[in-house]
């Protein structure tokens, strides 16, 4: 992409403010910014604006606890039926850092045990293992990490032998980043030559999983 093409793209999405410092950049910085503009999907921002502009959004239907409890056996059997048929998978959102907990690393590596080691990741695996034992089959587990903690998370799971979970039924993938915007949907700059990025939100897990190449894996399970 050259400068003229970048301008055309930004004009299409009304994001020309991204180039407001362009004339102050050196050649390397200009090339870097143009490359970022080329790789950025601004259409997602437009779609988000359309959704937020809707006049009325209805809450989803829900079931209250008494209704669930009254049919507990039915729902339990139906859930186990789908799990055994390979129609269910588990997703762990593990992109967070433990900064607010005083931990320099993935939040899930925090040891919360009082009399023994017990990690947050381990608690999640233990919960899933209860279902595995009940169903009698392994449940495919997809773990979404972040750019910052992907390697540390993978290494931690390997070090702990996946807390007893079959590693052949675990897949890691990295959450994608999206342009950060102001309240008017205008993309912000982290630096004069760099678009500000942030994780694409919990709702972006499927897009991130699909772009990691696991959509076919899901279909084949």
mmCIF file of C-alpha atoms in Angstrom:
data_model
loop_
_atom_site.group_PDB
_atom_site.id
_atom_site.type_symbol
_atom_site.label_atom_id
_atom_site.label_comp_id
_atom_site.label_asym_id
_atom_site.label_seq_id
_atom_site.Cartn_x
_atom_site.Cartn_y
_atom_site.Cartn_z
ATOM 1 C CA UNK A 1 0.000 0.000 0.000
ATOM 2 C CA UNK A 2 1.279 3.487 -0.824
ATOM 3 C CA UNK A 3 0.291 6.851 0.645
ATOM 4 C CA UNK A 4 -2.469 7.517 -1.895
ATOM 5 C CA UNK A 5 -4.030 4.113 -1.252
ATOM 6 C CA UNK A 6 -3.859 4.702 2.495
ATOM 7 C CA UNK A 7 -5.691 8.004 2.078
ATOM 8 C CA UNK A 8 -8.402 6.309 0.012
ATOM 9 C CA UNK A 9 -8.898 3.653 2.677
ATOM 10 C CA UNK A 10 -9.035 6.158 5.541
ATOM 11 C CA UNK A 11 -11.434 8.439 3.691
ATOM 12 C CA UNK A 12 -13.743 5.474 3.104
ATOM 13 C CA UNK A 13 -13.973 4.861 6.856
ATOM 14 C CA UNK A 14 -13.708 8.528 7.933
ATOM 15 C CA UNK A 15 -10.442 7.951 9.797
ATOM 16 C CA UNK A 16 -8.171 10.574 8.226
ATOM 17 C CA UNK A 17 -7.023 11.755 11.679
ATOM 18 C CA UNK A 18 -4.614 8.808 11.669
ATOM 19 C CA UNK A 19 -2.425 10.714 9.207
ATOM 20 C CA UNK A 20 -2.443 14.035 11.062
ATOM 21 C CA UNK A 21 1.250 13.722 12.046
ATOM 22 C CA UNK A 22 2.372 12.089 8.796
ATOM 23 C CA UNK A 23 4.444 15.054 7.598
ATOM 24 C CA UNK A 24 6.412 15.017 10.867
ATOM 25 C CA UNK A 25 7.565 11.400 10.429
ATOM 26 C CA UNK A 26 10.791 10.106 8.913
ATOM 27 C CA UNK A 27 10.725 7.621 6.051
ATOM 28 C CA UNK A 28 10.809 4.521 8.285
ATOM 29 C CA UNK A 29 8.013 5.835 10.486
ATOM 30 C CA UNK A 30 5.904 6.709 7.448
ATOM 31 C CA UNK A 31 6.357 3.202 6.040
ATOM 32 C CA UNK A 32 5.437 1.685 9.408
ATOM 33 C CA UNK A 33 2.233 3.707 9.689
ATOM 34 C CA UNK A 34 1.169 2.978 6.111
ATOM 35 C CA UNK A 35 1.713 -0.728 6.764
ATOM 36 C CA UNK A 36 -0.474 -0.528 9.889
ATOM 37 C CA UNK A 37 -3.236 1.194 7.931
ATOM 38 C CA UNK A 38 -3.003 -1.537 5.312
ATOM 39 C CA UNK A 39 -3.372 -4.319 7.898
ATOM 40 C CA UNK A 40 -6.130 -2.706 10.002
ATOM 41 C CA UNK A 41 -9.727 -3.817 9.493
ATOM 42 C CA UNK A 42 -11.737 -0.623 9.973
ATOM 43 C CA UNK A 43 -14.944 -2.341 8.919
ATOM 44 C CA UNK A 44 -15.279 -3.849 12.409
ATOM 45 C CA UNK A 45 -15.386 -0.327 13.851
ATOM 46 C CA UNK A 46 -18.177 0.632 11.463
ATOM 47 C CA UNK A 47 -20.163 -2.466 12.395
ATOM 48 C CA UNK A 48 -19.787 -1.665 16.103
ATOM 49 C CA UNK A 49 -21.076 1.863 15.495
ATOM 50 C CA UNK A 50 -24.107 0.511 13.642
ATOM 51 C CA UNK A 51 -24.912 -1.848 16.509
ATOM 52 C CA UNK A 52 -24.494 0.852 19.156
ATOM 53 C CA UNK A 53 -26.777 3.175 17.184
ATOM 54 C CA UNK A 54 -29.757 0.828 17.298
ATOM 55 C CA UNK A 55 -32.804 2.407 18.926
ATOM 56 C CA UNK A 56 -33.765 -0.459 21.170
ATOM 57 C CA UNK A 57 -31.929 -3.583 22.318
ATOM 58 C CA UNK A 58 -33.926 -6.285 24.059
ATOM 59 C CA UNK A 59 -32.305 -8.457 26.748
ATOM 60 C CA UNK A 60 -31.939 -12.138 25.936
ATOM 61 C CA UNK A 61 -34.368 -14.635 27.382
ATOM 62 C CA UNK A 62 -33.265 -16.358 30.553
ATOM 63 C CA UNK A 63 -34.198 -19.160 32.907
ATOM 64 C CA UNK A 64 -34.260 -18.609 36.649
ATOM 65 C CA UNK A 65 -32.729 -21.058 39.110
ATOM 66 C CA UNK A 66 -36.041 -22.578 40.351
ATOM 67 C CA UNK A 67 -37.024 -23.433 36.778
ATOM 68 C CA UNK A 68 -33.631 -25.053 36.155
ATOM 69 C CA UNK A 69 -33.732 -26.994 39.421
ATOM 70 C CA UNK A 70 -37.208 -28.328 38.667
ATOM 71 C CA UNK A 71 -35.864 -29.940 35.493
ATOM 72 C CA UNK A 72 -32.322 -30.576 36.724
ATOM 73 C CA UNK A 73 -32.160 -34.256 35.746
ATOM 74 C CA UNK A 74 -33.477 -33.534 32.253
ATOM 75 C CA UNK A 75 -30.928 -30.781 31.610
ATOM 76 C CA UNK A 76 -28.090 -32.845 33.104
ATOM 77 C CA UNK A 77 -28.864 -35.845 30.910
ATOM 78 C CA UNK A 78 -29.284 -33.671 27.839
ATOM 79 C CA UNK A 79 -25.947 -31.962 28.494
ATOM 80 C CA UNK A 80 -24.125 -35.261 28.953
ATOM 81 C CA UNK A 81 -25.740 -36.555 25.778
ATOM 82 C CA UNK A 82 -24.354 -33.666 23.741
ATOM 83 C CA UNK A 83 -20.917 -33.888 25.363
ATOM 84 C CA UNK A 84 -20.645 -37.603 24.625
ATOM 85 C CA UNK A 85 -21.730 -36.959 21.046
ATOM 86 C CA UNK A 86 -18.826 -34.529 20.599
ATOM 87 C CA UNK A 87 -21.125 -31.525 20.182
ATOM 88 C CA UNK A 88 -19.643 -29.475 23.026
ATOM 89 C CA UNK A 89 -16.328 -27.775 23.713
ATOM 90 C CA UNK A 90 -14.987 -25.608 26.537
ATOM 91 C CA UNK A 91 -13.461 -22.153 26.228
ATOM 92 C CA UNK A 92 -11.138 -20.553 28.783
ATOM 93 C CA UNK A 93 -10.530 -16.803 28.506
ATOM 94 C CA UNK A 94 -6.988 -16.550 29.853
ATOM 95 C CA UNK A 95 -5.608 -13.341 28.389
ATOM 96 C CA UNK A 96 -5.432 -11.373 31.627
ATOM 97 C CA UNK A 97 -2.321 -10.398 33.522
ATOM 98 C CA UNK A 98 -2.172 -10.593 37.318
ATOM 99 C CA UNK A 99 -1.001 -7.004 37.796
ATOM 100 C CA UNK A 100 -3.873 -5.973 40.076
ATOM 101 C CA UNK A 101 -3.242 -9.089 42.147
ATOM 102 C CA UNK A 102 0.421 -8.239 42.604
ATOM 103 C CA UNK A 103 1.515 -10.945 40.166
ATOM 104 C CA UNK A 104 3.942 -10.396 37.326
ATOM 105 C CA UNK A 105 2.523 -12.975 34.938
ATOM 106 C CA UNK A 106 -0.722 -14.527 33.699
ATOM 107 C CA UNK A 107 -3.563 -14.133 36.195
ATOM 108 C CA UNK A 108 -4.281 -17.862 36.063
ATOM 109 C CA UNK A 109 -0.843 -18.703 37.480
ATOM 110 C CA UNK A 110 -1.683 -17.121 40.839
ATOM 111 C CA UNK A 111 -1.440 -19.613 43.711
ATOM 112 C CA UNK A 112 -4.611 -19.202 45.816
ATOM 113 C CA UNK A 113 -4.053 -22.269 48.020
ATOM 114 C CA UNK A 114 -3.730 -21.869 51.779
ATOM 115 C CA UNK A 115 -2.333 -25.271 52.805
ATOM 116 C CA UNK A 116 -1.278 -26.530 49.368
ATOM 117 C CA UNK A 117 -0.566 -25.248 45.890
ATOM 118 C CA UNK A 118 -3.775 -24.380 44.075
ATOM 119 C CA UNK A 119 -3.617 -22.164 41.005
ATOM 120 C CA UNK A 120 -6.481 -20.314 39.347
ATOM 121 C CA UNK A 121 -5.876 -22.266 36.126
ATOM 122 C CA UNK A 122 -5.934 -25.454 38.186
ATOM 123 C CA UNK A 123 -9.335 -24.539 39.649
ATOM 124 C CA UNK A 124 -10.739 -24.167 36.141
ATOM 125 C CA UNK A 125 -9.291 -27.488 35.041
ATOM 126 C CA UNK A 126 -10.615 -29.201 38.170
ATOM 127 C CA UNK A 127 -14.118 -27.935 37.412
ATOM 128 C CA UNK A 128 -13.892 -29.223 33.853
ATOM 129 C CA UNK A 129 -12.488 -32.545 35.040
ATOM 130 C CA UNK A 130 -15.624 -33.057 37.145
ATOM 131 C CA UNK A 131 -17.671 -32.910 33.959
ATOM 132 C CA UNK A 132 -15.210 -35.140 32.083
ATOM 133 C CA UNK A 133 -15.532 -37.804 34.786
ATOM 134 C CA UNK A 134 -19.323 -37.553 34.682
ATOM 135 C CA UNK A 135 -19.468 -37.775 30.883
ATOM 136 C CA UNK A 136 -16.712 -40.355 30.500
ATOM 137 C CA UNK A 137 -15.133 -38.479 27.570
ATOM 138 C CA UNK A 138 -12.600 -35.687 27.182
ATOM 139 C CA UNK A 139 -14.040 -32.278 26.361
ATOM 140 C CA UNK A 140 -12.107 -30.222 23.779
ATOM 141 C CA UNK A 141 -10.633 -27.219 25.589
ATOM 142 C CA UNK A 142 -9.660 -24.019 23.790
ATOM 143 C CA UNK A 143 -7.610 -21.522 25.793
ATOM 144 C CA UNK A 144 -7.483 -17.922 24.583
ATOM 145 C CA UNK A 145 -4.314 -16.126 25.673
ATOM 146 C CA UNK A 146 -2.930 -12.679 24.801
ATOM 147 C CA UNK A 147 0.169 -11.388 23.076
ATOM 148 C CA UNK A 148 1.628 -10.592 26.494
ATOM 149 C CA UNK A 149 1.074 -13.925 28.214
ATOM 150 C CA UNK A 150 0.808 -16.590 25.505
ATOM 151 C CA UNK A 151 4.263 -18.112 25.893
ATOM 152 C CA UNK A 152 4.152 -17.906 29.710
ATOM 153 C CA UNK A 153 0.712 -19.558 29.816
ATOM 154 C CA UNK A 154 1.741 -22.407 27.537
ATOM 155 C CA UNK A 155 4.936 -22.959 29.532
ATOM 156 C CA UNK A 156 3.016 -22.970 32.822
ATOM 157 C CA UNK A 157 0.537 -25.586 31.642
ATOM 158 C CA UNK A 158 3.365 -27.754 30.355
ATOM 159 C CA UNK A 159 5.301 -27.368 33.623
ATOM 160 C CA UNK A 160 2.234 -28.457 35.618
ATOM 161 C CA UNK A 161 1.522 -31.343 33.223
ATOM 162 C CA UNK A 162 -1.752 -29.641 32.258
ATOM 163 C CA UNK A 163 -3.073 -30.409 35.753
ATOM 164 C CA UNK A 164 -3.956 -33.909 34.640
ATOM 165 C CA UNK A 165 -5.939 -32.879 31.568
ATOM 166 C CA UNK A 166 -5.144 -34.708 28.330
ATOM 167 C CA UNK A 167 -2.995 -32.239 26.380
ATOM 168 C CA UNK A 168 -4.171 -33.757 23.093
ATOM 169 C CA UNK A 169 -7.548 -32.170 23.831
ATOM 170 C CA UNK A 170 -6.180 -28.677 24.538
ATOM 171 C CA UNK A 171 -5.614 -25.929 21.953
ATOM 172 C CA UNK A 172 -4.116 -22.495 22.672
ATOM 173 C CA UNK A 173 -4.733 -19.422 20.556
ATOM 174 C CA UNK A 174 -3.972 -15.710 20.912
ATOM 175 C CA UNK A 175 -6.668 -13.078 21.206
ATOM 176 C CA UNK A 176 -6.535 -10.582 18.355
ATOM 177 C CA UNK A 177 -6.024 -6.876 18.831
ATOM 178 C CA UNK A 178 -8.348 -4.179 17.522
ATOM 179 C CA UNK A 179 -7.929 -0.410 17.056
ATOM 180 C CA UNK A 180 -8.806 1.631 20.129
ATOM 181 C CA UNK A 181 -11.301 4.437 19.480
ATOM 182 C CA UNK A 182 -12.783 7.443 21.215
ATOM 183 C CA UNK A 183 -16.498 7.724 21.959
ATOM 184 C CA UNK A 184 -17.113 8.925 18.404
ATOM 185 C CA UNK A 185 -15.524 5.872 16.819
ATOM 186 C CA UNK A 186 -12.351 7.702 15.800
ATOM 187 C CA UNK A 187 -9.234 5.530 15.928
ATOM 188 C CA UNK A 188 -6.640 6.741 18.429
ATOM 189 C CA UNK A 189 -2.867 6.890 18.032
ATOM 190 C CA UNK A 190 -0.469 5.434 20.591
ATOM 191 C CA UNK A 191 2.340 7.373 18.925
ATOM 192 C CA UNK A 192 2.543 9.582 15.882
ATOM 193 C CA UNK A 193 3.351 6.558 13.741
ATOM 194 C CA UNK A 194 1.445 3.864 15.618
ATOM 195 C CA UNK A 195 -2.262 3.051 15.895
ATOM 196 C CA UNK A 196 -3.410 2.377 19.458
ATOM 197 C CA UNK A 197 -4.514 -1.240 19.860
ATOM 198 C CA UNK A 198 -6.371 -3.122 22.555
ATOM 199 C CA UNK A 199 -7.708 -6.705 22.905
ATOM 200 C CA UNK A 200 -10.815 -7.195 20.793
ATOM 201 C CA UNK A 201 -12.939 -8.091 23.828
ATOM 202 C CA UNK A 202 -14.426 -11.330 25.107
ATOM 203 C CA UNK A 203 -16.882 -11.239 22.236
ATOM 204 C CA UNK A 204 -14.001 -11.501 19.785
ATOM 205 C CA UNK A 205 -13.028 -15.002 20.911
ATOM 206 C CA UNK A 206 -14.601 -16.814 17.965
ATOM 207 C CA UNK A 207 -13.043 -14.517 15.381
ATOM 208 C CA UNK A 208 -9.666 -14.985 17.066
ATOM 209 C CA UNK A 209 -10.147 -18.767 17.226
ATOM 210 C CA UNK A 210 -11.208 -18.923 13.590
ATOM 211 C CA UNK A 211 -8.301 -16.787 12.387
ATOM 212 C CA UNK A 212 -5.943 -19.030 14.369
ATOM 213 C CA UNK A 213 -7.078 -21.860 12.071
ATOM 214 C CA UNK A 214 -9.192 -23.800 14.569
ATOM 215 C CA UNK A 215 -12.569 -23.507 12.858
ATOM 216 C CA UNK A 216 -11.774 -26.662 10.912
ATOM 217 C CA UNK A 217 -10.602 -28.331 14.121
ATOM 218 C CA UNK A 218 -14.012 -27.653 15.669
ATOM 219 C CA UNK A 219 -15.779 -29.108 12.662
ATOM 220 C CA UNK A 220 -13.673 -32.262 12.800
ATOM 221 C CA UNK A 221 -14.109 -32.931 16.521
#
